[in-house]
Amino acid sequence: MKYDVIVIGGGAAGLTVAIGSTKIGKKVLLIEKKHIGGECTWSGCIPSKSFIHLAAQNTDPTNIFKEVNKIISNVYSHETPDVLRDMGIDVIIGNPKFIDSNTIIVDGSEYKSEYIVISTGSSPFIPHIPGLEKIEYLTNENFFLQTEIPKSIVFIGGGVISLELSLPLAKLGSKVTILEKSKVLLPLEDPEIGEYAINCLKENNITLELGVDEISFSKDGIKTKVNFVQNGKNKIVECEKVFLSTGRKPNLDDLDLDKADISYTEKGILTNDYLQTSMNNIYSAGDVCCPYKFSHMAGYQGEIVVRNIVAPVIKKSADYTSIPWVIFLSPEYSRTGLNEKEAREKYGVDLRVYTLDEKTNDRSIASLEKKFLLKVMCYKDKIVGASCLGERAGEIIGTIQLMKSLNIPLYKYVESIQAYPTYSDVIRKIAKMANVEHLSENPILKLLRK
């Protein structure tokens, strides 16, 4: 059967391409190996944020995984194969393989297309750790399939997933330990954010071990012993469950990419700025090709692919200069653009840094916020980076991200009246700082002051 577009993988990127291409009149086939919705729906964004929210609402620990899976089912109900078929998309659940650059085979049937899009996502990277084969371990793929909260759990790796899940687990009564190889937590963020995260873990009775090496596992009855070396000393921690949070790997297996002459490495499929692979009619989007493994990045790349399929003569390139993300700590943390160290190294003394904290933010004072820190960095009035730690940090950075993406100077925000005391007005307050400096550097005003 012949199609205009074949999409391999039904996660955030694949759904964006399939639905977008269908809406502009293309005949589309979507092939998914497991579940439509991908990691975000089943084992990523949706369940993890639901878990965090439900724990904060003091949900019964014996019932919380049932509630999480109800939410997953609710989200999935909007993206089932039948829903997609009603949109006009052909859907196959099966294992696709390339025959050539225009042909895919699934369970013995061949399908041809002018364009093919690979959006197979990523999976947890499982490192070789001595004794791992002797234990049952968790990853984000099976964590939400549990029926009860573990009495104790050790996270291997101190990244975002570990931090986000450890806090609600501790609140629900689990004894939590995090083992991290690095001596720094959240090394990509400004130092004060890593320090805050460490203090947050301590306040919630979560044990954090940094500078850990030589991890191994052994069984002691129903308990698992996690052996490790720290500062030259052998240490052991016992637990009921082990969670591996050791990175991601692209889903490339069994696609027979070589038969279509598609270039790739262990890090993923290689693409150009337009998200074309080594074969111009084959595109890739999402975790399988992108170093920024966020659902919103997968969706963004999917939009770029649709645009370039529709208008191949005037292709649009992907722009990675303004990428926002949120870490759901307590409170949450969000950033877009450069951190302060990166910005100072790039712009030097010409960088302007504007900050507002819980002592100077009226909304924080009124809401009794224990911690709030908004930082916006500008070069020649343009935003080059911003971060926020506090309630609604994601939404605050969302507004700043919009301004940054559209190259709107920070001081321009003062022209928008915001209700007081809201988080929107917090941005206006920091914009007023930038506006004062902007006015002070205006040559006409400088002349009038003489």
PDB file of C-alpha atoms in Angstrom, residues 8 34 36 39 63 106 123 149 153 158 219 237 249-250 294 303 327 354 358 366 408 416 420 424-425 435:
ATOM      1  CA  ILE A   8       7.441   5.041  12.862  1.00  0.00           C
ATOM      2  CA  LYS A  34       3.971  -0.860  21.930  1.00  0.00           C
ATOM      3  CA  ILE A  36       0.356   4.974  21.288  1.00  0.00           C
ATOM      4  CA  GLU A  39       6.974   7.267  27.130  1.00  0.00           C
ATOM      5  CA  ASN A  63      -4.057   3.573  46.436  1.00  0.00           C
ATOM      6  CA  VAL A 106       5.452  -4.975   9.280  1.00  0.00           C
ATOM      7  CA  SER A 123      14.619   3.793  26.616  1.00  0.00           C
ATOM      8  CA  ILE A 149       5.036   2.039  47.830  1.00  0.00           C
ATOM      9  CA  ILE A 153      14.475   2.343  47.728  1.00  0.00           C
ATOM     10  CA  GLY A 158      21.155  11.567  40.951  1.00  0.00           C
ATOM     11  CA  LYS A 219      20.871 -10.395  47.723  1.00  0.00           C
ATOM     12  CA  VAL A 237      22.970   0.220  52.063  1.00  0.00           C
ATOM     13  CA  LYS A 249      19.532   5.308  24.891  1.00  0.00           C
ATOM     14  CA  PRO A 250      17.883   5.794  21.473  1.00  0.00           C
ATOM     15  CA  PHE A 294      11.947  16.451  26.464  1.00  0.00           C
ATOM     16  CA  GLU A 303       6.171  20.430  13.828  1.00  0.00           C
ATOM     17  CA  ILE A 327      12.539  20.098  37.365  1.00  0.00           C
ATOM     18  CA  TYR A 354      18.513  40.915  37.395  1.00  0.00           C
ATOM     19  CA  GLU A 358      11.485  35.615  48.451  1.00  0.00           C
ATOM     20  CA  ALA A 366       2.060  37.208  50.843  1.00  0.00           C
ATOM     21  CA  ILE A 408      11.540  40.989  22.813  1.00  0.00           C
ATOM     22  CA  SER A 416       2.062  45.372  29.901  1.00  0.00           C
ATOM     23  CA  TYR A 420      -0.889  42.692  41.633  1.00  0.00           C
ATOM     24  CA  SER A 424       2.897  37.745  36.141  1.00  0.00           C
ATOM     25  CA  ASP A 425       3.581  40.961  38.042  1.00  0.00           C
ATOM     26  CA  ASN A 435      13.922  49.423  32.114  1.00  0.00           C
TER      27      ASN A 435
END
